[in-house]
Tab-separated table of C-alpha atoms in Angstrom:
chain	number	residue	atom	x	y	z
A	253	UNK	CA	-169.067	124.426	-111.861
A	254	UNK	CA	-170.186	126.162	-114.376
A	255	UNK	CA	-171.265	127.653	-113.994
A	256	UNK	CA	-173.449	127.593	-114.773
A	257	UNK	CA	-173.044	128.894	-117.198
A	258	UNK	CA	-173.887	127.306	-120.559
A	259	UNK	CA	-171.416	126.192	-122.544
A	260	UNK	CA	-170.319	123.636	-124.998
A	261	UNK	CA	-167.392	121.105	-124.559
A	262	UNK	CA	-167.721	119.193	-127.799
A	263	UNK	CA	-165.234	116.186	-127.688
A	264	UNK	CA	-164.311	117.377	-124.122
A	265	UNK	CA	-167.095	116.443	-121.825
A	266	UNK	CA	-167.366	117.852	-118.019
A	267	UNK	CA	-169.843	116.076	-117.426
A	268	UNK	CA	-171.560	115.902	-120.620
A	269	UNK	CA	-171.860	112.573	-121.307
A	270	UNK	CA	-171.172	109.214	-123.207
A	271	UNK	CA	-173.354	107.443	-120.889
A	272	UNK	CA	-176.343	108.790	-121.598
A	273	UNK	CA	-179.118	107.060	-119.785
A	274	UNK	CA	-179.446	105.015	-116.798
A	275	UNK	CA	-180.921	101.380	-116.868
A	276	UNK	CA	-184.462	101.265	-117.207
A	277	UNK	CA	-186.252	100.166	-113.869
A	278	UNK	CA	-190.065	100.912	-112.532
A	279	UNK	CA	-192.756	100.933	-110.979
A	280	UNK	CA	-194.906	101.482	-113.559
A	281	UNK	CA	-196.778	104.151	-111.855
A	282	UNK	CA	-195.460	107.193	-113.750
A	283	UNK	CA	-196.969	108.663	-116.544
A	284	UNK	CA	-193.905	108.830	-118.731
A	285	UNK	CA	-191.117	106.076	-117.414
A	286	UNK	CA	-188.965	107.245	-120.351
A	287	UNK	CA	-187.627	111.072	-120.387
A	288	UNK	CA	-185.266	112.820	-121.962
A	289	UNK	CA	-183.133	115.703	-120.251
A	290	UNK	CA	-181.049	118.331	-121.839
A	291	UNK	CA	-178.057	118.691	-120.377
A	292	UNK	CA	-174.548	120.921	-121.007
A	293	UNK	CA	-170.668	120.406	-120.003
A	294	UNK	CA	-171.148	121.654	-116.390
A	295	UNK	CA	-170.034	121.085	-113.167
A	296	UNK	CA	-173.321	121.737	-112.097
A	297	UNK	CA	-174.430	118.435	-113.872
A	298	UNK	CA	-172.385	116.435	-111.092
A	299	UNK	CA	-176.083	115.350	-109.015
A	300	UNK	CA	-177.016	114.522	-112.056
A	301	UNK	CA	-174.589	111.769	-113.314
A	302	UNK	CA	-174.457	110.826	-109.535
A	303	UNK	CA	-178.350	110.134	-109.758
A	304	UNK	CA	-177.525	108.237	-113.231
A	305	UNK	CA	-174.553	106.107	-111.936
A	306	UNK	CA	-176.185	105.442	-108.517
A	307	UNK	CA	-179.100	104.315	-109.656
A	308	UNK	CA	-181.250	106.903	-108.095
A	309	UNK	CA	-182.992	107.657	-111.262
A	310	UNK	CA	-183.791	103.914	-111.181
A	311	UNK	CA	-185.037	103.497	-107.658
A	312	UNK	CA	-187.866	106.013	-108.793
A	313	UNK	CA	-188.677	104.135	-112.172
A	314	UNK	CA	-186.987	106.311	-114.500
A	315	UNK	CA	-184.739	105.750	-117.118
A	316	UNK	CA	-183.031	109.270	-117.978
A	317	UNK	CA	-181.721	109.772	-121.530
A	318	UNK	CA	-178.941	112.968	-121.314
A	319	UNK	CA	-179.121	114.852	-124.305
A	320	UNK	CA	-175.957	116.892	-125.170
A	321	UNK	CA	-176.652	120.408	-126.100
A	322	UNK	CA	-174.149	123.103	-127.125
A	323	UNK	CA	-175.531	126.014	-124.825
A	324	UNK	CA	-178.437	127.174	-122.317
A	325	UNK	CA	-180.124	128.400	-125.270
A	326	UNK	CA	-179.339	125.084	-127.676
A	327	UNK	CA	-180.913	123.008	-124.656
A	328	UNK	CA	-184.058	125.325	-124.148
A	329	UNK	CA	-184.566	125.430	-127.800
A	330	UNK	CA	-184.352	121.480	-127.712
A	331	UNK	CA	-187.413	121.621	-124.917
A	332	UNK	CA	-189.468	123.805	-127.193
A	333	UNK	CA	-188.945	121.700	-130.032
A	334	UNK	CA	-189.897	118.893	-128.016
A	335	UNK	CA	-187.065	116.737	-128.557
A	336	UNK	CA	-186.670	116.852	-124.799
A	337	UNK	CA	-188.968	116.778	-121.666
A	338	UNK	CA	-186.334	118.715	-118.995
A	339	UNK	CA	-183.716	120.903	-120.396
A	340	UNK	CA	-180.813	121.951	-118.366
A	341	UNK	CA	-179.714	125.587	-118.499
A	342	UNK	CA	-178.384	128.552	-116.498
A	343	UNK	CA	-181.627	130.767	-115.901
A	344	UNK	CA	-180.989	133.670	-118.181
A	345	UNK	CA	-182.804	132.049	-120.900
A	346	UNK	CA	-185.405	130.245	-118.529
A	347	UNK	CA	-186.110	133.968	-117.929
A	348	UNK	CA	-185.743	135.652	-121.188
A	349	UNK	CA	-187.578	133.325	-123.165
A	350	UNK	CA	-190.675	133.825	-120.604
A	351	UNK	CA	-190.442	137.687	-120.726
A	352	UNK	CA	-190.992	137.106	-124.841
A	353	UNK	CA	-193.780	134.654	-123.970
A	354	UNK	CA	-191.545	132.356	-126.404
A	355	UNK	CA	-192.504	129.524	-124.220
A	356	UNK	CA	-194.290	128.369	-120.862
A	357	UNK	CA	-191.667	127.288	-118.867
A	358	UNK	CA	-191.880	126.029	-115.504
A	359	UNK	CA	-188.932	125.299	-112.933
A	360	UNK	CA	-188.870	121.567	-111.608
A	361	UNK	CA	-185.587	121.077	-109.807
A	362	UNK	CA	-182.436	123.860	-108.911
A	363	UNK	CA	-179.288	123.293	-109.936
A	364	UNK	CA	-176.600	125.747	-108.252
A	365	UNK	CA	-175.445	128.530	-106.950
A	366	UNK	CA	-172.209	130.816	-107.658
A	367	UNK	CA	-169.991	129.875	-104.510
A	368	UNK	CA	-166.528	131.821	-103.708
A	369	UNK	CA	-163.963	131.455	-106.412
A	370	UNK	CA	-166.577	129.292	-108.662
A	371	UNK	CA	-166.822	131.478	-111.551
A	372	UNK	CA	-164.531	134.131	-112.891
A	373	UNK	CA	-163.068	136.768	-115.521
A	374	UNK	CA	-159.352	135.502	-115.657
A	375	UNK	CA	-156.911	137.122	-117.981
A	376	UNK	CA	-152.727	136.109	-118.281
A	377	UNK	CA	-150.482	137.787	-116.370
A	378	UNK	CA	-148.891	139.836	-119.233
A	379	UNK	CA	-152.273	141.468	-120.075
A	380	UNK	CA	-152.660	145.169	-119.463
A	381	UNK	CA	-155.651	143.962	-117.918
A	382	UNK	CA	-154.524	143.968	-113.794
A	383	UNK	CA	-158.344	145.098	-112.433
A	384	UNK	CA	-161.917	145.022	-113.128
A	385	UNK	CA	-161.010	148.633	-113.998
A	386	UNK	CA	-159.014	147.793	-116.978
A	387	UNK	CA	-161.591	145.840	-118.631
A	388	UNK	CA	-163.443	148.645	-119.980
A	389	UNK	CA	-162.940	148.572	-123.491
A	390	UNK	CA	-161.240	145.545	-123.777
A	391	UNK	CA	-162.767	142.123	-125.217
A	392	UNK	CA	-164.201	139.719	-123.071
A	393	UNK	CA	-164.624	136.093	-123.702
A	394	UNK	CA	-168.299	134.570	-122.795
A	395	UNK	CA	-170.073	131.785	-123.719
A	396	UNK	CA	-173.038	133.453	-125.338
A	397	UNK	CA	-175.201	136.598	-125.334
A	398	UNK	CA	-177.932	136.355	-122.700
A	399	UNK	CA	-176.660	133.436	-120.599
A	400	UNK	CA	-174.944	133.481	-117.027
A	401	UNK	CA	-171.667	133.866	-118.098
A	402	UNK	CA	-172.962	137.119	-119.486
A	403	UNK	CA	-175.145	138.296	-116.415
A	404	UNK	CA	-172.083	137.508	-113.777
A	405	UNK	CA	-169.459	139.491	-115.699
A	406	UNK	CA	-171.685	142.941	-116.325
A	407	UNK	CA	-173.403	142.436	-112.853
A	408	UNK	CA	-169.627	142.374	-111.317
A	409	UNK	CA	-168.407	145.015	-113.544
A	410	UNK	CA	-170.715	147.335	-112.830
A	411	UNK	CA	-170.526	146.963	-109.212
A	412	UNK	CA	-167.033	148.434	-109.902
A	413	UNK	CA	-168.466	151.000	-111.891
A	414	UNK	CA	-167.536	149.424	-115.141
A	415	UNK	CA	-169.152	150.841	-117.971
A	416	UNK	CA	-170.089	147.272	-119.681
A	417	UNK	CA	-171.543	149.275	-122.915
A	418	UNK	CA	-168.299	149.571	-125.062
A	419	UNK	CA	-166.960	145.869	-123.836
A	420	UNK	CA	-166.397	143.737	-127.345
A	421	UNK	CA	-168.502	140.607	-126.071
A	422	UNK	CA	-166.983	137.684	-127.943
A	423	UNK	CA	-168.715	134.329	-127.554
A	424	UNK	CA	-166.103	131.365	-126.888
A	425	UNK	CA	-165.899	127.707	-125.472
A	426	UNK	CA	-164.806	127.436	-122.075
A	427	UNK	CA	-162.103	125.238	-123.183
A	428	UNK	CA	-160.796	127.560	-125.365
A	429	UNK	CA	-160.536	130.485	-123.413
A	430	UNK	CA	-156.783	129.908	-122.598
A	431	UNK	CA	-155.765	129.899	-126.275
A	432	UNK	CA	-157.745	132.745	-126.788
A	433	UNK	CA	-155.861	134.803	-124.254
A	434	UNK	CA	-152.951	133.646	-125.629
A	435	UNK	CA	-153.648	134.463	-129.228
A	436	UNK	CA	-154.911	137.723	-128.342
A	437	UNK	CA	-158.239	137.391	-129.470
A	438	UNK	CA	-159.807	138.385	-126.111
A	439	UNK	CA	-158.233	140.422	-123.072
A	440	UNK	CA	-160.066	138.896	-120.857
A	441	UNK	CA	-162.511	135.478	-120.201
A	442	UNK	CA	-165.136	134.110	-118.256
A	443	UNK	CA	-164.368	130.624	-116.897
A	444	UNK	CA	-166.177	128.545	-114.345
A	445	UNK	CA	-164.790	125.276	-113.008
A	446	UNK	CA	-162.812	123.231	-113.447
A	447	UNK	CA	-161.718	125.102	-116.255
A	448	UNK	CA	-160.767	127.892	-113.843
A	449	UNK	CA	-158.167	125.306	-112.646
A	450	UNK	CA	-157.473	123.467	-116.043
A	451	UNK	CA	-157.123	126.573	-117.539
A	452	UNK	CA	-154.451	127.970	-115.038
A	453	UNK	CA	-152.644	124.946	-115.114
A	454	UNK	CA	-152.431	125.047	-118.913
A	455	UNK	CA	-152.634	128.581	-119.859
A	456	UNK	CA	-150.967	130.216	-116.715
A	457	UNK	CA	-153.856	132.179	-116.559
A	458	UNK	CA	-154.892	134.508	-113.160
A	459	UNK	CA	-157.860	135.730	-111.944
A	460	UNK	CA	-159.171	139.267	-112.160
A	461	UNK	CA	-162.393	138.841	-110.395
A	462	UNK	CA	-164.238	136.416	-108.149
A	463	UNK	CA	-167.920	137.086	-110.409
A	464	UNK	CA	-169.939	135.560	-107.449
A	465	UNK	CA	-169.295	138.686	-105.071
A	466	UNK	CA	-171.317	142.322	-104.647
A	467	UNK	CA	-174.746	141.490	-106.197
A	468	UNK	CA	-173.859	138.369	-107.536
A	469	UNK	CA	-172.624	136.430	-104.294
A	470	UNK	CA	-174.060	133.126	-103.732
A	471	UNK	CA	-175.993	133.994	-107.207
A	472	UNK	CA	-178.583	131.589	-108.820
A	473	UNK	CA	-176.582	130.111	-111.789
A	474	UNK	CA	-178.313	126.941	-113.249
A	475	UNK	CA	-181.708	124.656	-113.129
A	476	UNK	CA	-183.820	122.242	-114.809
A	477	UNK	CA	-186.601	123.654	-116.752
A	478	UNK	CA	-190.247	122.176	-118.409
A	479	UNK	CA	-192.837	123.167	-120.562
A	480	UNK	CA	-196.180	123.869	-118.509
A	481	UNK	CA	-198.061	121.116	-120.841
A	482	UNK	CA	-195.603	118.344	-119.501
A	483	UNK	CA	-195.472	119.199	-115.909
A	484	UNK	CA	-199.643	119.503	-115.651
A	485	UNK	CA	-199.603	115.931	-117.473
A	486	UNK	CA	-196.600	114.004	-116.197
A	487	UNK	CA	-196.870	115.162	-112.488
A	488	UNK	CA	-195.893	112.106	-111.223
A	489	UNK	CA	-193.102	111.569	-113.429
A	490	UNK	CA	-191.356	115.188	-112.300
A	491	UNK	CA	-191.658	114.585	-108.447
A	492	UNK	CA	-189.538	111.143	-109.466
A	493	UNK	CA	-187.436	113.382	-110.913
A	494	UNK	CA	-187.546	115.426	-108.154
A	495	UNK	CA	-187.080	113.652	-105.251
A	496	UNK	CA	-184.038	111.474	-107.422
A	497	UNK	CA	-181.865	114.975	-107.779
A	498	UNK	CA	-182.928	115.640	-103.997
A	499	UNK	CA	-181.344	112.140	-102.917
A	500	UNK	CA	-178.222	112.975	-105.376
A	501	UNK	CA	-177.374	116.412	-104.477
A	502	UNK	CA	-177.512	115.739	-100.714
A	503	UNK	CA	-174.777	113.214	-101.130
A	504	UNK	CA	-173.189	115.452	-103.742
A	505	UNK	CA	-172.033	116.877	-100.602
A	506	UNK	CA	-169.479	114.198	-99.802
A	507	UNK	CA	-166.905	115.201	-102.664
A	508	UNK	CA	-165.381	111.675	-102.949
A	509	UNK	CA	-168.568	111.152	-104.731
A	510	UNK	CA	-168.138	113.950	-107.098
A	511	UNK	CA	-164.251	114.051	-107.691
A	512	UNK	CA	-164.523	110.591	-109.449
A	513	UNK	CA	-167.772	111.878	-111.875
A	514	UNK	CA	-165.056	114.704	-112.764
A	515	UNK	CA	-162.563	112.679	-114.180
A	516	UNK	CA	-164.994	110.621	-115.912
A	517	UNK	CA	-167.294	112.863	-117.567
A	518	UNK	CA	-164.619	115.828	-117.490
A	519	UNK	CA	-162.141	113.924	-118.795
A	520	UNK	CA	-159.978	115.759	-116.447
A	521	UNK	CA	-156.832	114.101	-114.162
A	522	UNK	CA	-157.172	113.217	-110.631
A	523	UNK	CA	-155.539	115.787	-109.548
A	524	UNK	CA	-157.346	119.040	-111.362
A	525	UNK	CA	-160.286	117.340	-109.740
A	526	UNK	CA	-158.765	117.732	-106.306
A	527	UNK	CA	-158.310	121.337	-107.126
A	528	UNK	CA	-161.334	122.366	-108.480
A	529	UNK	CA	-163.627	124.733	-106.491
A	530	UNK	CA	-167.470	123.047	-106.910
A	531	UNK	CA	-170.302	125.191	-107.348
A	532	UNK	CA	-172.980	124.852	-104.288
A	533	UNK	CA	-175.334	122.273	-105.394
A	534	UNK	CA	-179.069	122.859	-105.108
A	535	UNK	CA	-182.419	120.893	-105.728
A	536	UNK	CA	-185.102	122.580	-104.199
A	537	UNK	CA	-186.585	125.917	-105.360
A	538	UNK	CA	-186.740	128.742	-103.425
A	539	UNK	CA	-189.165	131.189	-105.191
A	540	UNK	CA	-187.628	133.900	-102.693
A	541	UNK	CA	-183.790	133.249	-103.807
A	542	UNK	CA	-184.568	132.534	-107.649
A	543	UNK	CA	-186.427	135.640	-108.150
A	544	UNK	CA	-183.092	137.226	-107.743
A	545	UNK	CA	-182.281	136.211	-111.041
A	546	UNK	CA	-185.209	137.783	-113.116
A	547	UNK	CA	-184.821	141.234	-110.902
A	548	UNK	CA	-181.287	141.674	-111.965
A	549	UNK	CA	-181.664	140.957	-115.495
A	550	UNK	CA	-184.441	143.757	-115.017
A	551	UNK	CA	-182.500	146.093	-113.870
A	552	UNK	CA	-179.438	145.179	-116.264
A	553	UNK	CA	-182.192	145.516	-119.478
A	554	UNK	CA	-181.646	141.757	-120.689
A	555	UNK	CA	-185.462	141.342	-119.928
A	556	UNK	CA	-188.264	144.711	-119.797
A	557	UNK	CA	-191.102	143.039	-117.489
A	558	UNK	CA	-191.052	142.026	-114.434
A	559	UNK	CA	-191.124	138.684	-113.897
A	560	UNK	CA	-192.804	136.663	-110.607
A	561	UNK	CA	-190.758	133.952	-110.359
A	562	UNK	CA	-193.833	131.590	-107.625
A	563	UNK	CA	-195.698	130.996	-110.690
A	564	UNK	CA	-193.124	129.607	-112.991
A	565	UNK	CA	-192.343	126.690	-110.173
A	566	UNK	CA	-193.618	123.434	-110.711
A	567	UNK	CA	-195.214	121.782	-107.384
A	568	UNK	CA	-192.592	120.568	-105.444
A	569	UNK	CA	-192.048	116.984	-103.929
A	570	UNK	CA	-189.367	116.046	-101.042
A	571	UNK	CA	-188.052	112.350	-100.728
């Protein structure tokens, strides 16, 4: 999964991507046949790749270029720039960016949600560290400030009563987390799959906390984001989009579609891909569930407005 959770995975790819677009096919009705999505190393990128390698992107006349980028914020600062049209990222900086008025972003498609044992704080079995309890003080691995990785582990944390204030934050690559724990430059890391399971089988690392439970259970993690300017001028071209991620992520379901995407875009064994706990795969927005997101970054002081998520969501098609 990923968690959603933005992260880079340079040279190791979940689902990041050496091929990068789909063929080209159409039906010449769309706007914009041609588009270019931001996308990061995540689980949550599996309907994705399924929509690339199954054509689905094709069926609707688009030819989807995937654009690597190193974190939520790398991709959203690649759709402000304009070197994309859709950026993948976790929702943190969907939201934060919108509270600044940094950029008009609008929500075309879902991504995931936290499910059980999806996304965690994991530590080594040597550590001090036995309980959320213990992690106050400590250092924690995330991926970045102001990103999901970050949101999941003080929401959970202070659901325990954690005092998240004098945790050393350190920003780290998924990947790396193990070696990290091992060197002792953190105490304790956030991981989503399948590094939960990668990292366990490499590291020997255990969990301390399931970050998908209390106020974070079945959380909003990750979705595809637009400028306003594209979505009011290339409304055709999202509802292809659209209703191609739709088609995907309902047969995302069937995980004999989604273990194989795993070892080739994760560059992971057969067997870790067996293991790996998947993230529950969305499309659709829900204005009701996403505006959970924006309230608890509210009340944790990552963003100072309020926030109505209905507004941000681009019109909505179904295939």
């Amino acid at each position: 999964m990923a968690a959603v959770v933005s992260v880079s995975v340079s040279g190791c790819g979940l689902l990041g991507g050496d091929d990068s677009s789909s063929s080209s096919g159409g039906s010449g009705n769309l706007e914009k046949s041609k588009i270019k999505v931001a996308v990061m190393s995540t689980i949550d990128l599996a309907p994705l790749r399924l929509a690339q390698d199954g054509g689905y992107f094709k069926n609707e006349g688009l030819d989807v270029e995937a654009v690597e980028a190193g974190t939520g914020q790398i991709s959203l600062t690649k759709l402000i720039g304009g070197e994309v049209d859709i950026a993948y990222a976790s929702y943190t900086p969907f939201f934060i960016a919108m509270s600044k008025g940094t950029a008009d972003i609008k929500l075309v498609a879902d991504a995931s949600s936290a499910g059980p044992k999806s996304t965690m704080l994991v530590t080594l079995p040597t550590s001090s560290v036995k309980s959320v309890a213990d992690l106050a003080g400590k250092k924690i691995g995330i991926t970045a400030p102001n990103t999901v990785s970050d949101t999941l582990s003080k929401s959970v944390m202070k659901d325990h009563g954690v005092d998240t204030s004098k945790v050393q934050w350190v920003p780290i690559q998924l990947p790396n987390v193990g070696a990290a724990l091992k060197n002792g430059d953190i105490d304790a890391g956030f991981l989503t799959e399948p590094f939960i399971t990668q990292t366990a089988k490499l590291a020997g690392t255990v969990p301390v906390v399931d970050t998908a439970t209390g106020a974070t259970q079945d959380f909003p993690t990750a979705g595809y984001g637009s400028l306003g300017k594209f979505v009011n001028e290339n409304p055709k071209t999202v509802a292809a989009f659209q209703r191609a991620m739709q088609k995907a992520t309902r047969d995302a379901a069937d995980r004999s579609k989604i273990e194989p995407l795993l070892v080739k875009y994760a560059k992971i064994d057969q067997d870790t891909a067996a293991l790996t706990t998947l993230l529950t795969f969305q499309s659709t927005l829900d204005p009701r569930r996403i505006q959970r997101v924006p309230d608890l970054l509210l009340q944790m002081g990552a963003i100072q407005t309020k926030i109505d998520v209905g507004p941000m969501i681009a019109p909505q098609t179904t295939s």
